[in-house]
Short mmCIF file of C-alpha atoms in Angstrom, two decimals:
data_model
loop_
_atom_site.label_atom_id
_atom_site.label_comp_id
_atom_site.label_asym_id
_atom_site.label_seq_id
_atom_site.Cartn_x
_atom_site.Cartn_y
_atom_site.Cartn_z
CA MET A 98 8.32 -8.48 39.54
CA SER A 99 9.84 -5.07 38.93
CA ASN A 100 12.66 -6.43 36.69
CA ASN A 101 9.93 -8.25 34.45
CA HIS A 102 8.13 -4.55 34.10
CA SER A 103 11.40 -2.87 33.12
CA HIS A 104 11.10 -3.16 29.39
CA THR A 105 7.28 -2.20 29.28
CA GLN A 106 8.03 1.59 28.87
CA GLY A 107 5.36 2.90 26.29
CA GLU A 108 3.34 -0.27 26.71
CA TYR A 109 -0.21 0.45 25.50
CA ILE A 110 -2.48 0.90 28.94
CA PRO A 111 -5.48 3.07 27.70
CA GLU A 112 -5.88 5.00 30.87
CA THR A 113 -1.98 6.39 31.14
CA TYR A 114 -1.07 6.04 27.27
CA ILE A 115 1.81 8.22 26.18
CA PRO A 116 3.27 7.34 22.88
CA HIS A 117 6.62 5.51 23.14
CA ALA A 118 8.42 8.27 21.32
CA GLU A 119 12.12 7.54 20.37
CA SER A 120 13.99 8.78 17.43
CA HIS A 121 16.09 6.35 15.59
CA GLY A 122 17.76 8.78 13.36
CA THR A 123 17.21 9.33 9.72
CA LYS A 124 20.20 7.23 8.23
CA SER A 125 18.00 4.06 7.73
CA LEU A 126 15.00 6.05 6.22
CA TRP A 127 17.42 7.47 3.82
CA ARG A 128 19.12 4.35 3.31
CA THR A 129 15.65 2.64 2.41
CA PHE A 130 15.08 5.53 -0.06
CA TRP A 131 18.06 5.03 -2.03
CA ILE A 132 17.26 1.11 -2.29
CA LEU A 133 13.55 1.88 -3.52
CA LEU A 134 14.94 4.31 -6.23
CA LEU A 135 17.71 2.09 -7.14
CA ILE A 136 15.02 -0.67 -7.49
CA THR A 137 13.01 1.44 -9.81
CA VAL A 138 15.73 2.44 -11.98
CA VAL A 139 16.68 -1.27 -12.50
CA ASP A 140 13.08 -2.11 -13.19
CA PHE A 141 13.45 0.66 -15.77
CA ILE A 142 17.07 -0.65 -17.23
CA ILE A 143 15.44 -4.37 -17.79
CA TYR A 144 12.38 -3.34 -19.12
CA PHE A 145 14.38 -1.95 -22.06
CA ALA A 146 17.10 -4.61 -22.03
CA ALA A 147 15.23 -7.78 -21.94
CA ASP A 148 12.25 -8.78 -24.35
CA ALA A 149 8.81 -9.61 -22.69
CA SER A 150 9.08 -12.90 -21.09
CA LEU A 151 7.69 -14.86 -18.23
CA PHE A 152 10.90 -14.65 -16.51
CA ARG A 153 11.14 -10.70 -16.69
CA ASN A 154 7.41 -10.75 -15.31
CA ILE A 155 8.52 -12.77 -12.35
CA VAL A 156 11.49 -10.53 -11.76
CA PHE A 157 9.22 -7.23 -11.88
CA VAL A 158 6.80 -8.74 -9.33
CA ALA A 159 9.80 -10.11 -7.17
CA PHE A 160 11.23 -6.28 -7.23
CA GLY A 161 7.70 -5.23 -6.30
CA ILE A 162 7.47 -7.62 -3.38
CA VAL A 163 10.86 -6.30 -2.31
CA LYS A 164 9.83 -2.48 -2.63
CA ALA A 165 6.51 -3.64 -0.52
CA VAL A 166 8.64 -5.25 2.30
CA LEU A 167 10.74 -2.34 2.36
CA ILE A 168 7.83 0.32 2.52
CA VAL A 169 5.70 -1.84 5.21
CA GLY A 170 8.72 -2.87 7.26
CA ILE A 171 10.76 0.33 7.73
CA PHE A 172 8.55 3.41 6.39
CA MET A 173 5.53 2.03 8.09
CA HIS A 174 7.54 0.68 11.08
CA LEU A 175 5.88 -2.62 11.06
CA ASN A 176 9.57 -4.27 11.59
CA TYR A 177 9.80 -2.55 15.16
CA GLU A 178 5.84 -3.35 16.43
CA ALA A 179 4.71 -5.97 18.65
CA LYS A 180 4.93 -9.64 17.30
CA PHE A 181 0.84 -9.83 17.53
CA LEU A 182 0.63 -6.71 15.40
CA ARG A 183 3.11 -7.81 12.87
CA TYR A 184 1.41 -11.13 12.60
CA MET A 185 -2.11 -9.54 12.58
CA ILE A 186 -1.16 -7.62 9.35
CA VAL A 187 0.95 -9.89 7.57
CA LEU A 188 -0.68 -13.35 7.89
CA PRO A 189 -4.26 -12.64 6.70
CA ALA A 190 -2.66 -10.29 3.75
CA ILE A 191 -0.20 -13.43 2.45
CA ILE A 192 -2.80 -16.24 2.85
CA PHE A 193 -5.98 -14.24 1.24
CA LEU A 194 -3.67 -12.83 -1.46
CA SER A 195 -1.72 -16.16 -2.41
CA TYR A 196 -5.35 -17.90 -2.69
CA LEU A 197 -6.70 -15.28 -4.76
CA VAL A 198 -4.00 -14.65 -7.08
CA TRP A 199 -3.86 -18.51 -7.60
CA LEU A 200 -7.67 -18.96 -8.06
CA LEU A 201 -8.28 -15.84 -10.56
CA LEU A 202 -5.22 -16.33 -12.99
CA LEU A 203 -6.21 -19.66 -12.96
CA GLU A 204 -9.65 -18.90 -14.07
CA GLY A 205 -8.65 -16.35 -16.37
CA ASN A 206 -6.02 -18.67 -18.33
CA TYR A 207 -9.38 -21.25 -18.45
CA VAL A 208 -11.47 -18.67 -20.07
CA SER A 209 -8.86 -18.05 -22.73
CA ILE A 210 -8.54 -21.77 -23.41
CA SER A 211 -12.16 -22.60 -23.80
CA LYS A 212 -12.63 -19.29 -25.94
CA TYR A 213 -9.54 -18.95 -28.44
CA PHE A 214 -7.80 -22.66 -28.44
CA MET B 160 -18.86 -12.59 36.42
CA ALA B 161 -20.80 -11.86 39.38
CA LEU B 162 -24.22 -11.60 37.50
CA PHE B 163 -23.50 -15.15 35.93
CA GLY B 164 -22.46 -16.31 39.26
CA ASN B 165 -25.52 -15.10 41.20
CA CYS B 166 -27.84 -16.37 38.70
CA LEU B 167 -26.33 -19.84 38.96
CA ASP B 168 -26.05 -19.70 42.61
CA PHE B 169 -28.69 -22.55 43.14
CA LEU B 170 -26.08 -24.91 41.66
CA ASP B 171 -23.50 -24.30 44.50
CA PHE B 172 -24.38 -27.68 45.92
CA ILE B 173 -22.48 -29.29 43.08
CA PRO B 174 -18.73 -29.71 44.15
CA LEU B 175 -17.41 -29.26 40.43
CA PHE B 176 -19.40 -26.00 39.88
CA ARG B 177 -18.16 -24.53 43.14
CA LYS B 178 -14.72 -25.26 42.28
CA VAL B 179 -14.88 -23.78 38.62
CA LYS B 180 -16.65 -20.65 39.85
CA SER B 181 -13.99 -20.04 42.63
CA ASN B 182 -11.23 -20.43 39.86
CA ILE B 183 -13.16 -17.95 37.74
CA ASP B 184 -13.46 -15.39 40.59
CA SER B 185 -9.80 -15.46 41.54
CA SER B 186 -8.55 -15.11 37.92
CA ILE B 187 -10.75 -12.27 37.63
CA LYS B 188 -9.54 -10.73 40.69
CA MET B 189 -5.77 -11.49 39.62
CA SER B 190 -6.48 -9.96 36.09
CA ASN B 191 -7.71 -6.59 37.87
CA SER B 192 -4.71 -6.31 40.09
CA THR B 193 -1.66 -4.93 38.48
CA THR B 194 0.60 -7.78 39.59
CA VAL B 195 -0.63 -10.46 37.43
CA SER B 196 -0.03 -8.77 33.93
CA SER B 197 3.14 -10.40 33.29
CA SER B 198 1.51 -14.12 33.52
CA SER B 199 0.43 -13.96 29.53
CA ILE B 200 -0.06 -11.21 27.07
CA TRP B 201 -3.79 -12.33 26.77
CA THR B 202 -4.85 -11.93 30.47
CA GLY B 203 -6.12 -8.43 29.81
CA GLY B 204 -5.07 -5.01 31.33
CA ARG B 205 -2.73 -4.08 28.50
CA SER B 206 -2.81 -4.45 24.67
CA PRO B 207 -1.14 -7.34 23.27
CA PHE B 208 -0.65 -5.19 20.12
CA ASN B 209 0.98 -2.73 22.18
CA VAL B 210 -0.32 0.30 20.11
CA SER B 211 -2.86 2.99 20.62
CA TYR B 212 -6.42 2.42 19.56
CA GLY B 213 -6.44 4.84 16.76
CA LYS B 214 -3.08 3.57 15.04
CA LEU B 215 -4.37 -0.05 15.65
CA MET B 216 -7.55 0.71 13.62
CA MET B 217 -5.52 2.45 11.08
CA TRP B 218 -3.65 -0.90 10.36
CA ILE B 219 -7.10 -2.77 10.15
CA PHE B 220 -8.48 0.03 7.68
CA LEU B 221 -5.21 -0.39 5.72
CA LEU B 222 -5.39 -4.09 5.85
CA SER B 223 -8.90 -4.24 4.53
CA ASP B 224 -8.08 -1.45 1.78
CA ALA B 225 -5.11 -3.65 0.66
CA PHE B 226 -7.61 -6.39 0.09
CA THR B 227 -9.61 -4.04 -2.05
CA PHE B 228 -6.61 -2.99 -4.27
CA SER B 229 -5.71 -6.37 -4.67
CA SER B 230 -9.08 -7.63 -5.64
CA LEU B 231 -8.89 -4.98 -8.44
CA LEU B 232 -5.35 -5.83 -9.55
CA VAL B 233 -6.10 -9.47 -9.45
CA GLY B 234 -9.26 -8.94 -11.44
CA TYR B 235 -7.20 -7.20 -13.81
CA GLY B 236 -4.86 -10.19 -14.07
CA ALA B 237 -7.49 -12.60 -14.61
CA ILE B 238 -9.06 -10.37 -17.37
CA ARG B 239 -5.83 -9.93 -19.04
CA PHE B 240 -5.37 -13.52 -18.67
CA SER B 241 -8.62 -14.42 -20.43
CA TYR B 242 -7.64 -12.39 -23.56
CA GLU B 243 -4.68 -14.89 -24.40
CA GLY B 244 -4.99 -15.95 -27.94
CA SER B 245 -7.83 -13.55 -28.63
CA SER B 246 -7.98 -11.69 -32.13
CA THR B 247 -8.09 -8.49 -30.28
CA PRO B 248 -4.84 -8.94 -28.05
CA TRP B 249 -4.00 -6.98 -24.93
CA PRO B 250 -2.58 -3.79 -25.89
CA ASP B 251 1.25 -3.56 -25.23
CA PRO B 252 1.62 -0.85 -22.49
CA ALA B 253 4.81 0.47 -24.20
CA ALA B 254 2.99 1.49 -27.54
CA VAL B 255 0.26 3.23 -25.28
CA PHE B 256 1.72 4.96 -22.21
CA ASN B 257 4.84 6.35 -24.12
CA HIS B 258 4.31 10.23 -23.64
CA PHE B 259 6.19 12.86 -21.89
CA PRO B 260 5.38 16.38 -21.46
CA PHE B 261 7.21 18.85 -24.14
CA MET B 262 8.37 15.95 -25.92
CA HIS B 263 5.50 15.64 -28.28
CA GLY B 264 5.53 12.62 -30.82
CA MET B 265 8.40 10.85 -29.36
CA HIS B 266 8.26 7.20 -28.25
CA LEU B 267 9.20 7.31 -24.47
CA PRO B 268 7.73 4.42 -22.50
CA LEU B 269 7.81 4.13 -18.95
CA LEU B 270 9.69 7.47 -18.58
CA PHE B 271 6.71 9.26 -17.17
CA VAL B 272 5.57 6.74 -14.88
CA SER B 273 8.93 6.39 -13.57
CA LEU B 274 9.17 10.08 -12.80
CA MET B 275 5.64 9.75 -11.07
CA THR B 276 7.17 6.71 -8.91
CA PHE B 277 10.02 8.88 -7.87
CA ILE B 278 7.81 11.68 -6.89
CA LEU B 279 5.55 9.21 -4.52
CA ILE B 280 8.78 7.75 -3.17
CA PHE B 281 10.21 10.95 -2.58
CA SER B 282 7.08 12.18 -0.78
CA SER B 283 7.15 8.85 1.40
CA VAL B 284 10.28 9.58 2.63
CA THR B 285 9.54 13.54 3.30
CA MET B 286 6.30 12.01 5.31
CA VAL B 287 8.48 9.40 7.30
CA LEU B 288 10.96 12.30 8.07
CA ALA B 289 8.28 14.21 9.51
CA VAL B 290 7.33 11.41 11.75
CA GLU B 291 10.74 11.19 12.92
CA ALA B 292 11.01 14.85 13.60
CA GLY B 293 7.63 14.44 15.53
CA HIS B 294 9.32 11.73 17.67
CA ARG B 295 11.80 14.91 18.82
CA ASN B 296 8.83 17.03 19.18
CA SER B 297 10.42 19.37 16.82
CA LYS B 298 7.28 21.50 15.53
CA SER B 299 9.26 23.54 12.67
CA GLU B 300 10.60 20.49 11.23
CA VAL B 301 7.36 18.48 11.14
CA SER B 302 5.75 21.44 9.40
CA LYS B 303 8.61 21.59 6.77
CA TYR B 304 8.47 17.88 5.90
CA MET B 305 4.84 17.88 5.84
CA ILE B 306 4.55 20.81 3.53
CA LEU B 307 7.06 18.74 1.23
CA THR B 308 4.85 15.93 1.31
CA ILE B 309 1.68 17.87 0.42
CA ILE B 310 3.63 19.24 -2.52
CA GLY B 311 4.79 15.63 -3.66
CA GLY B 312 1.09 14.31 -3.33
CA ALA B 313 -0.20 17.35 -5.42
CA ALA B 314 2.59 16.97 -8.21
CA PHE B 315 1.71 13.31 -8.24
CA LEU B 316 -2.06 14.34 -8.98
CA GLY B 317 -0.88 16.65 -11.40
CA CYS B 318 1.09 14.28 -13.21
CA GLN B 319 -2.18 11.72 -13.09
CA ALA B 320 -4.27 14.37 -14.54
CA TRP B 321 -2.00 14.68 -17.60
CA GLU B 322 -1.70 11.03 -18.08
CA TRP B 323 -5.35 10.55 -18.08
CA THR B 324 -5.57 13.77 -20.59
CA GLN B 325 -3.52 11.84 -23.19
CA PHE B 326 -5.16 8.51 -22.52
CA ILE B 327 -8.46 9.90 -23.07
CA GLY B 328 -7.40 12.12 -26.11
CA GLU B 329 -6.24 9.04 -27.92
CA GLY B 330 -9.35 6.92 -27.51
CA GLY B 331 -9.50 5.73 -23.97
CA ARG B 332 -13.04 5.65 -22.58
CA LEU B 333 -14.89 3.61 -19.67
CA ASP B 334 -16.84 1.71 -22.12
CA SER B 335 -14.27 1.71 -25.39
CA ASN B 336 -10.90 1.30 -26.09
CA MET B 337 -9.24 2.47 -29.40
CA PHE B 338 -5.97 0.82 -28.40
CA GLY B 339 -5.99 -2.37 -30.68
CA PHE B 340 -3.46 -2.05 -33.41
CA THR B 341 -3.62 -3.78 -36.69
CA ALA B 342 -1.06 -6.21 -37.08
CA GLU B 343 1.15 -3.94 -39.44
CA ALA B 344 0.82 -1.25 -36.67
CA ALA B 345 1.50 -3.63 -33.87
CA ALA B 346 4.67 -4.73 -36.07
CA LYS B 347 5.91 -1.44 -36.33
CA ALA B 348 5.09 -0.55 -32.59
CA LYS B 349 7.32 -3.32 -31.64
CA ASN B 350 10.46 -1.99 -33.55
CA LEU B 351 10.12 1.36 -31.98
CA GLY B 352 13.39 2.44 -30.24
CA PHE B 353 13.46 5.00 -27.09
CA GLY B 354 12.98 8.33 -28.58
CA ASP B 355 11.94 7.41 -31.95
CA HIS B 356 9.28 9.63 -33.70
CA VAL B 357 5.92 7.93 -33.76
CA HIS B 358 2.66 8.94 -35.24
CA TRP B 359 -0.48 6.61 -35.68
CA GLU B 360 -2.97 7.22 -38.28
CA ALA B 361 -6.49 6.29 -37.60
CA ALA B 362 -6.37 3.52 -39.95
CA ASP B 363 -3.74 2.00 -37.63
CA ARG B 364 -6.29 1.84 -34.99
CA ILE B 365 -8.86 -0.61 -34.19
CA PRO B 366 -11.21 -1.25 -31.34
CA GLY B 367 -9.09 -3.25 -28.65
CA PRO B 368 -10.29 -4.71 -25.46
CA VAL B 369 -12.46 -2.73 -23.59
CA PRO B 370 -11.58 -3.82 -20.00
CA PHE B 371 -7.93 -2.40 -20.67
CA ALA B 372 -9.45 0.90 -20.82
CA SER B 373 -12.05 0.58 -17.92
CA LEU B 374 -9.77 -1.11 -15.69
CA PHE B 375 -7.40 1.72 -16.26
CA PHE B 376 -9.74 4.27 -15.38
CA ILE B 377 -11.08 2.44 -12.25
CA VAL B 378 -7.48 1.26 -10.95
CA THR B 379 -5.79 4.56 -11.30
CA GLY B 380 -8.71 6.36 -10.48
CA PHE B 381 -9.14 4.71 -7.40
CA HIS B 382 -5.51 4.80 -6.28
CA GLY B 383 -5.49 8.70 -7.41
CA PHE B 384 -8.64 9.22 -5.33
CA HIS B 385 -6.78 7.64 -2.58
CA VAL B 386 -4.01 10.26 -3.14
CA LEU B 387 -6.19 13.09 -3.07
CA SER B 388 -7.92 12.21 0.26
CA GLY B 389 -4.11 11.73 1.57
CA VAL B 390 -3.28 15.36 0.22
CA VAL B 391 -6.66 16.48 2.03
CA ILE B 392 -5.84 14.71 5.42
CA ASN B 393 -2.29 15.75 5.16
CA ILE B 394 -3.24 19.29 4.80
CA ILE B 395 -5.57 18.99 7.81
CA ILE B 396 -2.84 17.47 10.15
CA TRP B 397 -0.56 20.10 8.83
CA LEU B 398 -2.60 23.09 10.03
CA ASN B 399 -3.11 21.34 13.36
CA VAL B 400 0.79 21.08 13.44
CA ILE B 401 1.23 24.83 12.91
CA ALA B 402 -1.70 25.74 15.23
CA GLY B 403 0.14 23.72 17.85
CA THR B 404 -2.24 21.22 18.60
CA TYR B 405 -0.07 18.29 18.94
CA GLU B 406 2.81 20.28 21.07
CA LYS B 407 -0.04 21.09 23.41
CA ARG B 408 -0.89 17.37 23.55
CA GLY B 409 2.77 16.37 23.96
CA HIS B 410 2.94 13.79 21.35
CA TYR B 411 2.93 13.93 17.45
CA GLU B 412 1.14 10.42 17.28
CA MET B 413 -1.25 11.74 15.03
CA VAL B 414 1.20 12.44 12.13
CA GLU B 415 2.32 8.93 12.48
CA LYS B 416 -1.12 7.70 11.75
CA VAL B 417 -1.69 9.95 8.68
CA GLY B 418 1.78 8.77 7.75
CA LEU B 419 0.73 5.07 7.71
CA TYR B 420 -2.07 5.89 5.29
CA TRP B 421 0.37 7.96 3.08
CA HIS B 422 3.10 5.13 2.90
CA PHE B 423 0.08 2.79 1.96
CA VAL B 424 -0.80 4.91 -0.96
CA ASP B 425 2.95 4.47 -2.30
CA LEU B 426 2.61 0.79 -1.51
CA VAL B 427 -0.28 0.50 -3.74
CA TRP B 428 1.61 2.56 -6.49
CA VAL B 429 4.26 0.03 -6.53
CA PHE B 430 1.97 -2.47 -7.50
CA VAL B 431 -0.03 -0.55 -9.94
CA PHE B 432 3.35 0.63 -11.72
CA THR B 433 4.25 -3.02 -11.87
CA PHE B 434 1.15 -4.67 -13.29
CA TYR B 435 -0.16 -1.72 -15.47
CA TYR B 436 3.21 -0.24 -17.00
CA LEU B 437 5.99 -3.03 -16.65
CA ILE B 438 3.97 -6.19 -17.26
#
C-alpha cells in the first residue's frame, strides 16, 4: 500500500495541503517565448507577402491556436496538471466554441445572402 | 447516511434493504479511513484535480471568462460576415490601424499592434519567471520579475490608450464610424506600400458599418479592462511579496494564481490580434 502512495507527494488534501513546489528551470519557458515571438513575426511577414484570401485567414487562425496551446500548456502549466483538471478546462472550451463558431458564422453568412444577394 | 438510515430503520425487515444499507455504511467507513483512497480517485478524501481550492476556482473563472471573450469575438465574426456584399463594406484593417508614434502620415499597418503583442508576450514570460522563482522561494527574484510584469502591463495600456486616441481622432465612435472609403479612396488604399505617405481628405470618407467601431471599443476595451485589473492585482500581490507575506506562509502559490490570470489576458490578446488586425 505504501508503494501506491509514493507518487502522491503534493496531492491536494485540504487539511494538510502544501503546494508541490518544484522548479523545472527556465529553459522551456524561454524557448516558448522565442517560439511565440517567431510565430508573431511570421504572421507579420505573411500579412504583407500574401494577398487576403481564405487560405491566409486559415493560416492566421491556425497560428493563433498554436500560440494558445503554448500559452495554456506551458505558461499556464496545464500540460503538467492532473488529467481530470486538463479535461475539465479544455473539453468544454473545445465543444462549446466549435459549436458557437459554426452556428454564428453560418448565421452571419445567411444574413448577408438574404440582404445583399 | 446515519440520518437517512435512522429514518428508514422500519424497513429493516426487507432483506434487500438491509443489504444495501450495510454496503453503503461500509463504503462510508472505508472512505473515511486512510487506506481506501487508492481504490478510485472519485471515492473522496482527496481532490481528483489535485490542485488547491483557489487555483481550481481561478481555472473555472478563466474558463467562464474565455466563454465571454469568445462570444464577443464570434459575434464580431457573425456581424462581419453579414456585411459581405453590402454597399458599405467592412473596412480593411490595414487602412485604419496604420499609425505608429512619431511616424506621422506614414502607412505602417500592423507595426504598432505587433509591438503591443511583443510587449504582452514579454510581460507574460516575466510573469512565468516570477512563478518559477516562487518555486525556489527566492523573494528578491519574484519581486524583480513582478515589477517587470507590472511595467509591461502598464506599457501595454499606454499603447492601447494611444491607439484609441488615433481611432477616435479619425472618427471612430460607439455609434458611428467614418472608416467607409469611397471607391476611389479604397482603390488608393489598396495600392499603398509599407511606409508610404498617406493623407485622407474629408471627401474620401463616407460612413462605414457602425459595428466595426462599436465592437472595436467593446472588445479591446473589455480586454484593456482585464489588463488594467491584472496590473492592479499584480501590484497588490507584489506588495505582499515585498512585505514577506508569502515567505512567512512558506509558499508563493498566490503568485501562481495571479500568473494564471495574467497569461489568460495574453491568450485573449492573441485572438483579438488575429481577428481584428490580421484578418
